[in-house]
CSV table of N, CA and C in Angstrom, one decimal:
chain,number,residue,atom,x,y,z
A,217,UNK,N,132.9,93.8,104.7
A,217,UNK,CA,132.6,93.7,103.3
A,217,UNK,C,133.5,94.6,102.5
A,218,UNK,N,134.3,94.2,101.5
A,218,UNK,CA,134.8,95.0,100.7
A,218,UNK,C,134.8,95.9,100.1
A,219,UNK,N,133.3,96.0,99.7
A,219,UNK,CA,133.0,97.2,99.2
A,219,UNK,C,132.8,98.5,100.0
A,220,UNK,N,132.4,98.6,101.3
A,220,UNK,CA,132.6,99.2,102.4
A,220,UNK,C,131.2,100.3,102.7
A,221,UNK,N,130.2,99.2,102.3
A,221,UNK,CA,128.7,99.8,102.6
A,221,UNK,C,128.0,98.7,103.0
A,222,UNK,N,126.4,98.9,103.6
A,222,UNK,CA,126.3,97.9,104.0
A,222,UNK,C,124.6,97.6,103.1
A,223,UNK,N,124.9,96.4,102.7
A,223,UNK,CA,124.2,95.8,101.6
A,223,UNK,C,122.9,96.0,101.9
A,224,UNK,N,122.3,95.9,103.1
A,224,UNK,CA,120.7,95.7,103.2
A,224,UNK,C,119.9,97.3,103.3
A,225,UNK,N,121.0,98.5,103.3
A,225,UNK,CA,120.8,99.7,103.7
A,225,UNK,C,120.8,99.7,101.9
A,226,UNK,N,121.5,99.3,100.9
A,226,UNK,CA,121.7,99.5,99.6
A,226,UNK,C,120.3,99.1,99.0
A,227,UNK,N,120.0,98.0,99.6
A,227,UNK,CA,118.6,97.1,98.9
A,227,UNK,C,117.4,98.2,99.1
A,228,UNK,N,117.6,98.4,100.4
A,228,UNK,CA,116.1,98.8,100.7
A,228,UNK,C,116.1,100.7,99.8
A,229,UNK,N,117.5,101.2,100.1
A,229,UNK,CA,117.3,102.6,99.4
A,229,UNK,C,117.0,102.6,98.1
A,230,UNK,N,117.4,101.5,97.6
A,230,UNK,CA,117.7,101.7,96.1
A,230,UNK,C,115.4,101.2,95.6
A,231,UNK,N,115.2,100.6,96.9
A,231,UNK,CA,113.5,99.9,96.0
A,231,UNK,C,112.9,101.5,96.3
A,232,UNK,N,113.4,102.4,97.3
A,232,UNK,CA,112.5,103.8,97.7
A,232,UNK,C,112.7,104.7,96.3
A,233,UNK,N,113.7,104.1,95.1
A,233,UNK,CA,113.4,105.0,93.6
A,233,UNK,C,111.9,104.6,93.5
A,234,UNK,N,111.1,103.6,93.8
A,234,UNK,CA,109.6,103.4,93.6
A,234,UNK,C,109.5,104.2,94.8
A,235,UNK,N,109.4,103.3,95.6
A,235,UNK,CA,108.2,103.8,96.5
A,235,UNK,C,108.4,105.1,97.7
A,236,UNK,N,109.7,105.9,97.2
A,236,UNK,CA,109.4,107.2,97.7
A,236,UNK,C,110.5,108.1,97.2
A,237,UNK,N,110.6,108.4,96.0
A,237,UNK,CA,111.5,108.7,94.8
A,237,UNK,C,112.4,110.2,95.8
A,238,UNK,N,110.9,111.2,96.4
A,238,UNK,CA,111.4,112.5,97.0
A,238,UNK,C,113.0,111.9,98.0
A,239,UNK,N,112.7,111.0,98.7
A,239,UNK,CA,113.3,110.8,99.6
A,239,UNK,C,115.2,109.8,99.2
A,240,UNK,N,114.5,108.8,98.1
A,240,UNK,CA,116.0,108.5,97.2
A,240,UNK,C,116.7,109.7,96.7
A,241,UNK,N,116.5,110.6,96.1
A,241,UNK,CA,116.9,111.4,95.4
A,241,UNK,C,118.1,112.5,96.8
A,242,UNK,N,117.5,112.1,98.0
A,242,UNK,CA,118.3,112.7,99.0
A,242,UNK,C,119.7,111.6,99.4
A,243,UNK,N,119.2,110.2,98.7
A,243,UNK,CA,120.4,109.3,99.6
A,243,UNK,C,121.2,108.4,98.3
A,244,UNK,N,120.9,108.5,97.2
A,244,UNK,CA,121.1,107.7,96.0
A,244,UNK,C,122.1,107.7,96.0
A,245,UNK,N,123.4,108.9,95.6
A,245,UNK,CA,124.6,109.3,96.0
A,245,UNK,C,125.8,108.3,97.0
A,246,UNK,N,124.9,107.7,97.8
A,246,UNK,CA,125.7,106.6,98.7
A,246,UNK,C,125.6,105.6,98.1
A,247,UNK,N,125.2,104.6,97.2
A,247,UNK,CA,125.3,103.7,96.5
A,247,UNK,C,126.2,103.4,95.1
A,248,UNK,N,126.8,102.9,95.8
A,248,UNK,CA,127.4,102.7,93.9
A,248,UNK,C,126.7,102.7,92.5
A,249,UNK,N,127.6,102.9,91.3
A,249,UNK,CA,127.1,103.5,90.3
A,249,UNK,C,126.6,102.1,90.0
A,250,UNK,N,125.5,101.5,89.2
A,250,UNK,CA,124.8,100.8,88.4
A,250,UNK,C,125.7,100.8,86.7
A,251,UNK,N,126.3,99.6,86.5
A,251,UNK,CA,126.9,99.9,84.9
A,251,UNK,C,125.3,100.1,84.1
A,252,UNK,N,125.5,100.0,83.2
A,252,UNK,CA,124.3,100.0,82.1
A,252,UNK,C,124.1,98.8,81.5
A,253,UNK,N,125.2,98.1,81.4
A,253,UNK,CA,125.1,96.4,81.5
A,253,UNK,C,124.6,95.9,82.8
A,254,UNK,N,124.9,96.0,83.5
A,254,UNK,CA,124.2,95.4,85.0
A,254,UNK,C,122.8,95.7,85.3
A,255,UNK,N,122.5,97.2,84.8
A,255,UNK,CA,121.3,97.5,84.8
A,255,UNK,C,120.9,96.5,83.4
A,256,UNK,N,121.0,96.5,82.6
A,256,UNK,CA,120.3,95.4,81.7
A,256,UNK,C,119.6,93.9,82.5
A,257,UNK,N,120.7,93.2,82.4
A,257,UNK,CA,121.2,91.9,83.1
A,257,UNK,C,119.9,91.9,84.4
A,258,UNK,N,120.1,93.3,85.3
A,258,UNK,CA,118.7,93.4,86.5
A,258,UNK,C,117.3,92.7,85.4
A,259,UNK,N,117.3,93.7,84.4
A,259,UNK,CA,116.2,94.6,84.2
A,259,UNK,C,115.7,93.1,83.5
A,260,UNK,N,116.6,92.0,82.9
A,260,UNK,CA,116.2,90.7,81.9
A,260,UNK,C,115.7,89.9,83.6
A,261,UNK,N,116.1,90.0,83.9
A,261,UNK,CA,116.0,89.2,85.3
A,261,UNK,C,114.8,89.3,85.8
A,262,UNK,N,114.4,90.3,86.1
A,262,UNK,CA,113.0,90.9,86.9
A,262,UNK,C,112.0,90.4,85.3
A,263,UNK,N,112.4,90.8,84.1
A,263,UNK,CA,111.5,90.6,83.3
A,263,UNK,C,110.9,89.2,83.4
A,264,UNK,N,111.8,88.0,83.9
A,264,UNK,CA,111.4,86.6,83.6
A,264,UNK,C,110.7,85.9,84.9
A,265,UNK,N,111.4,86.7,85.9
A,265,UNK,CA,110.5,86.6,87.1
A,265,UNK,C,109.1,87.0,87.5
A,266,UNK,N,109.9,88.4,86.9
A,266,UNK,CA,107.9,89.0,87.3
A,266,UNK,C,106.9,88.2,86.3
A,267,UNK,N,107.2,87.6,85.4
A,267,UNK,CA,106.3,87.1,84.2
A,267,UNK,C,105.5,85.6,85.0
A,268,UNK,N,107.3,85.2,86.0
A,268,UNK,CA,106.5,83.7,86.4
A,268,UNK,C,105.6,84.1,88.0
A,269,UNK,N,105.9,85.3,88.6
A,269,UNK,CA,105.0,85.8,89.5
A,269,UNK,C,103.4,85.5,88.6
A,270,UNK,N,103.6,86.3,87.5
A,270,UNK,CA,101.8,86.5,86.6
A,270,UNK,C,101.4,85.7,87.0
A,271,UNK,N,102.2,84.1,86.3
A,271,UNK,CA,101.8,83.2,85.9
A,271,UNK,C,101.2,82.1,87.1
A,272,UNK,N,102.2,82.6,88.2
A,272,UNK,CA,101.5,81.8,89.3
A,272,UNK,C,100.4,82.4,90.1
A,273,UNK,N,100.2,83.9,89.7
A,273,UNK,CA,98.9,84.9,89.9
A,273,UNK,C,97.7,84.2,89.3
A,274,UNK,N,98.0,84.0,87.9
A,274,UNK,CA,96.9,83.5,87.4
A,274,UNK,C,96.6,81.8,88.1
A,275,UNK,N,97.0,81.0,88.0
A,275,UNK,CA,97.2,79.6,88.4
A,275,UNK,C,96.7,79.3,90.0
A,276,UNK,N,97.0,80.9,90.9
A,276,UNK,CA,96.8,80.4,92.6
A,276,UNK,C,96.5,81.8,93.0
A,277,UNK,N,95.3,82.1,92.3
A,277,UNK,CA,94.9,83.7,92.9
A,277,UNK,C,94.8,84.3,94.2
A,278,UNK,N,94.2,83.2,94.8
A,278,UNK,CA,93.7,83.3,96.4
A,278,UNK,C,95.2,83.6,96.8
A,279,UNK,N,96.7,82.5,96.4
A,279,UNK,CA,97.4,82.4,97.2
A,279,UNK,C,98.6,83.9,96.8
A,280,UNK,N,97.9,84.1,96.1
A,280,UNK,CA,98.9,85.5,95.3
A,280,UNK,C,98.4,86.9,95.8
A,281,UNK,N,97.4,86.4,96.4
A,281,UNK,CA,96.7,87.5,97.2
A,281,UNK,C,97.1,88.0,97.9
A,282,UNK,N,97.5,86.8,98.8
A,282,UNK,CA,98.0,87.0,100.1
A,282,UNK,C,99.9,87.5,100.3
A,283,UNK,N,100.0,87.6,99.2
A,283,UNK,CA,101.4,88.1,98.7
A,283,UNK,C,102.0,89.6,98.5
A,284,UNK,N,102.7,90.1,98.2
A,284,UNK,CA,103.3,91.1,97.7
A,284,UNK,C,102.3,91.4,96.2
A,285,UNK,N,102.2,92.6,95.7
A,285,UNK,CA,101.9,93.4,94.3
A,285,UNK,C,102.7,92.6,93.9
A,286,UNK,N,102.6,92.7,92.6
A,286,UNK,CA,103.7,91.8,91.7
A,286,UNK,C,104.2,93.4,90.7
A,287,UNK,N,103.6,94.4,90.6
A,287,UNK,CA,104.6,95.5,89.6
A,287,UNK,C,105.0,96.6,90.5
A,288,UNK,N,105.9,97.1,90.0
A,288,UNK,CA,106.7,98.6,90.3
A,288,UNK,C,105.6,99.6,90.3
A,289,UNK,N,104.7,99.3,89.2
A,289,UNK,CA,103.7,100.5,89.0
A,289,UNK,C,102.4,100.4,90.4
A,290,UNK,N,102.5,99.5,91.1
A,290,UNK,CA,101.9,99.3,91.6
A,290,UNK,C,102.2,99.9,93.5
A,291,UNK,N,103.3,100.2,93.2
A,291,UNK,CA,104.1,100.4,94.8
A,291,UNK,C,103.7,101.5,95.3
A,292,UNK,N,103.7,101.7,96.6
A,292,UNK,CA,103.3,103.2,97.1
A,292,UNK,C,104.1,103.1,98.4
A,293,UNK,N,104.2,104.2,99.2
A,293,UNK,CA,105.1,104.1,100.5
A,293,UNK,C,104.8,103.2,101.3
A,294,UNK,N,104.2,102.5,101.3
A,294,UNK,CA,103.9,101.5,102.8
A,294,UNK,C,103.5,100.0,102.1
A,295,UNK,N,103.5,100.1,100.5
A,295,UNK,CA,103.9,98.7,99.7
A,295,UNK,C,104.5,98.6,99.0
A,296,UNK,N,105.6,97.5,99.3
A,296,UNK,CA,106.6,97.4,98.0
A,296,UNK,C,106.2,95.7,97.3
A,297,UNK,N,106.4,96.0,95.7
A,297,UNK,CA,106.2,95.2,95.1
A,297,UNK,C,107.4,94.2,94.9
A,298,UNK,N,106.7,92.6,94.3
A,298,UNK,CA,107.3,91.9,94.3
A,298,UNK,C,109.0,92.3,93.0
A,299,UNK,N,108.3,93.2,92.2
A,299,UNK,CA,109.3,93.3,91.0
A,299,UNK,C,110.5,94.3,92.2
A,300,UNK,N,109.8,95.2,92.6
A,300,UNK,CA,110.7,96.4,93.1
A,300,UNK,C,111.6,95.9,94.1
A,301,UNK,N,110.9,95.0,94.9
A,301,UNK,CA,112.0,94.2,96.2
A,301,UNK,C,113.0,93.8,95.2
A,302,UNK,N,112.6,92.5,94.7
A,302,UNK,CA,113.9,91.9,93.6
A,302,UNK,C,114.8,92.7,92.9
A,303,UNK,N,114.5,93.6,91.8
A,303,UNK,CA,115.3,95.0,91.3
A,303,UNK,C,116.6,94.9,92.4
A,304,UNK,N,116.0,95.7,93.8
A,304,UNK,CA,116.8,95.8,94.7
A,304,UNK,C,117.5,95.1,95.6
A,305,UNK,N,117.3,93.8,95.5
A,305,UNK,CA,118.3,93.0,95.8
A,305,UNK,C,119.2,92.7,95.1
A,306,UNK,N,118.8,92.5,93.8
A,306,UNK,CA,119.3,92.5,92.5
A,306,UNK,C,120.9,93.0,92.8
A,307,UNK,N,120.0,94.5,92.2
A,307,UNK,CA,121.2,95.9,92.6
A,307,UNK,C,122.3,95.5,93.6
A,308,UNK,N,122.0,94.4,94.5
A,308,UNK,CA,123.3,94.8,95.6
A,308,UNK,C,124.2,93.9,95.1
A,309,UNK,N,123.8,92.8,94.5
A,309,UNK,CA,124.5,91.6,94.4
A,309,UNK,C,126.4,92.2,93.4
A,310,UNK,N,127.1,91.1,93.5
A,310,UNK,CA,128.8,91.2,93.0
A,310,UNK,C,128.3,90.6,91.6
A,311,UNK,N,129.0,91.3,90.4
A,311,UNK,CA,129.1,90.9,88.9
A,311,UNK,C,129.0,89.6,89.1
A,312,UNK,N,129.8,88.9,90.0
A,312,UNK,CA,130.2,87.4,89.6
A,312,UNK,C,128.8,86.5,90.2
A,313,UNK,N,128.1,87.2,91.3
A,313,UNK,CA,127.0,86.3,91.8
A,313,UNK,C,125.8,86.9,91.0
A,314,UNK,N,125.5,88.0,90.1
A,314,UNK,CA,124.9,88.5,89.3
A,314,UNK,C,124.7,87.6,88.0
A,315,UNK,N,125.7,86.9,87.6
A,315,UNK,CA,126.0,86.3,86.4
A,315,UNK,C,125.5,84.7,86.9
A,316,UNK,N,126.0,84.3,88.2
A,316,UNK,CA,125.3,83.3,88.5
A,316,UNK,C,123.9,82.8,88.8
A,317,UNK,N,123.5,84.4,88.9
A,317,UNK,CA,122.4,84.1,89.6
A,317,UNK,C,121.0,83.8,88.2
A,318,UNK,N,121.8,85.0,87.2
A,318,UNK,CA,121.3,85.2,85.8
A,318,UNK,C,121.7,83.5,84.9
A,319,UNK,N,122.3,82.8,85.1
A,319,UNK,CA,123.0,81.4,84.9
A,319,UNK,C,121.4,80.4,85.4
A,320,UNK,N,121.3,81.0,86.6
A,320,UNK,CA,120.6,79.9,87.4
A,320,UNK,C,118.9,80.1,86.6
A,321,UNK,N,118.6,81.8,86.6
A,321,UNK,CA,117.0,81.7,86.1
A,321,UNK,C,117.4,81.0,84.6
A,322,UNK,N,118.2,81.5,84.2
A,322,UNK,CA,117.8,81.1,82.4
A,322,UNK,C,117.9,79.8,82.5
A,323,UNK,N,118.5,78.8,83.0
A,323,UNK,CA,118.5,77.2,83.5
A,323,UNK,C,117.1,76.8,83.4
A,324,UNK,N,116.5,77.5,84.7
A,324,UNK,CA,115.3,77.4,85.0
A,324,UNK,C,114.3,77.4,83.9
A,325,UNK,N,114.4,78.7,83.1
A,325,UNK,CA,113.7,79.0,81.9
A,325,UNK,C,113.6,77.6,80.9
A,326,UNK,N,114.8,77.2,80.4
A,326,UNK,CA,115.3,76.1,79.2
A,326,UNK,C,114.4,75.1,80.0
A,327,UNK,N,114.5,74.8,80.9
A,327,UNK,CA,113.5,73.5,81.2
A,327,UNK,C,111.8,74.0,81.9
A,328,UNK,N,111.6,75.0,81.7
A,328,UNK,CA,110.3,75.1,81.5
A,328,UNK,C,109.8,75.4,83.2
A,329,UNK,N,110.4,75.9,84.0
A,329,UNK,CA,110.6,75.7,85.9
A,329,UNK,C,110.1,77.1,86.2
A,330,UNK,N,108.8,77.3,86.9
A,330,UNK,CA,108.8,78.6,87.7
A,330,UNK,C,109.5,78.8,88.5
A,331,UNK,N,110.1,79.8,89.2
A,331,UNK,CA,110.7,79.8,90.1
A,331,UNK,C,109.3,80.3,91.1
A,332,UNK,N,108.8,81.1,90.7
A,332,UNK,CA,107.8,81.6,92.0
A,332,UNK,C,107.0,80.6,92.6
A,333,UNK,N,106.4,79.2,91.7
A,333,UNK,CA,105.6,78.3,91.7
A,333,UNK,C,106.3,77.9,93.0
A,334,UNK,N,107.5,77.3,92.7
A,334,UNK,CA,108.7,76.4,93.2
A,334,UNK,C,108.7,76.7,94.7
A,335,UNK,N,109.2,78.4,95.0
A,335,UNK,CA,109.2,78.8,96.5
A,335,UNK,C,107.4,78.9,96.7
A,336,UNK,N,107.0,79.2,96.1
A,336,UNK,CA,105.7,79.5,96.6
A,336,UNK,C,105.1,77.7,97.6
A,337,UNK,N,105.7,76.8,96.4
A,337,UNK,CA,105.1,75.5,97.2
A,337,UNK,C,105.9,74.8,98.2
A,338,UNK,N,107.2,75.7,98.2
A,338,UNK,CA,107.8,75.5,99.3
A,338,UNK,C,107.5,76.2,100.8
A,339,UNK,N,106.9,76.9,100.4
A,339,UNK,CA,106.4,78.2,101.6
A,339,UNK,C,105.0,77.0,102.3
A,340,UNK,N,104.1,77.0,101.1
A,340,UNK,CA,103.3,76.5,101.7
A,340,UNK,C,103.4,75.0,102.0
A,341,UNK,N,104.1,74.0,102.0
A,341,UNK,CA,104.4,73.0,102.8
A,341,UNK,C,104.8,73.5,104.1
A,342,UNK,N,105.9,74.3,104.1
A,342,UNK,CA,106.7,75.1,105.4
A,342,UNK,C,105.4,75.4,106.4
A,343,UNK,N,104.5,76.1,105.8
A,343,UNK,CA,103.3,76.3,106.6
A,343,UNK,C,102.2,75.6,106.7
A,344,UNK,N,103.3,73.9,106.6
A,344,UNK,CA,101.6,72.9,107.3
A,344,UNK,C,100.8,72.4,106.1
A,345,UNK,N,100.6,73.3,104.8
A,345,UNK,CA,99.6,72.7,103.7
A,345,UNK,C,100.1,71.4,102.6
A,346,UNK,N,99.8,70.3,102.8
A,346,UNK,CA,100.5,69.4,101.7
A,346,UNK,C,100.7,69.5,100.4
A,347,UNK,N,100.1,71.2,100.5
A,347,UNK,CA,100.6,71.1,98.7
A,347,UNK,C,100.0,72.1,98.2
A,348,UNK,N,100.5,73.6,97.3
A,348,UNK,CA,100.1,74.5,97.0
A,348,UNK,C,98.7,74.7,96.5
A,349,UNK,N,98.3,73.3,95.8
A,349,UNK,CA,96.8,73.3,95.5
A,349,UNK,C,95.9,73.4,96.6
A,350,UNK,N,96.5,72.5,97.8
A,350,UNK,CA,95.8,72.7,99.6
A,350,UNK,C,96.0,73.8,99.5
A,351,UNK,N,96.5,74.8,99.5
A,351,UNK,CA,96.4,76.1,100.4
A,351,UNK,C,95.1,76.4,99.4
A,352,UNK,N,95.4,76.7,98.4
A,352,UNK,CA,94.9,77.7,97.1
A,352,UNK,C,93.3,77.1,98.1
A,353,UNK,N,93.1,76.0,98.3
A,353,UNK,CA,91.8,75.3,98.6
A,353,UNK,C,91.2,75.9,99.8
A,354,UNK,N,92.2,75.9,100.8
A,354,UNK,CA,91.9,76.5,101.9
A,354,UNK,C,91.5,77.8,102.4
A,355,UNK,N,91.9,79.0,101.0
A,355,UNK,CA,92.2,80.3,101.6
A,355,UNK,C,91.1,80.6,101.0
């Protein structure tokens, strides 16, 4: 890789600014700098997501249970939240797949599309249930 680090060492250091701030503050330094536009661009990103996590919190409680936290405020060493994981995937991604990626949710948005809904009912087909309402039913 070009950049000459290795991306999944980047993802997971950069979610430990939540969930174990003493211990980033020793490794942060190895990660490239964050512009203040990219940090934006993250920050609109996670905002539209985490909102459609809520939304499918509220809509399939049982099945959101069984999921990740859905806030930052929520994380502690041994749980990372749904917002904090994404942030930091976020963070690793290239300007140019950042912009696409930011392309794809606002898409999503204009036509009215959860994305969480979407994998979530794809998860639960994957695992056997004909349909997110079946699970929600079953658990």
């Amino acid at each position: 890789y070009t950049r000459g680090h290795n991306l999944i060492e980047e993802k997971y250091g950069r979610m430990m600014a939540s969930t174990a701030p003493e211990k980033y503050e020793e490794i942060k330094d190895h990660f490239p700098e964050l512009t203040e536009e990219k940090r934006n661009i993250i920050e609109q990103i996670c905002g539209m997501q985490v909102g459609w996590m809520e939304e499918f919190a509220r809509s399939y409680p049982k099945a959101a249970n069984n999921a990740r936290s859905i806030h930052t405020a929520e994380d502690t060493p041994f749980d990372t939240s749904y917002e904090t994981y994404l942030r930091g995937e976020l963070s690793t991604y290239s300007d140019a797949t950042l912009d696409l990626y930011g392309r794809f949710i606002a898409g999503l948005c204009k036509k009215e599309k959860n994305l969480a809904k979407i994998i979530m009912a794809n998860t639960a087909v994957l695992y056997g249930y004909e349909s997110l309402d079946a699970l929600e039913e079953k658990l």
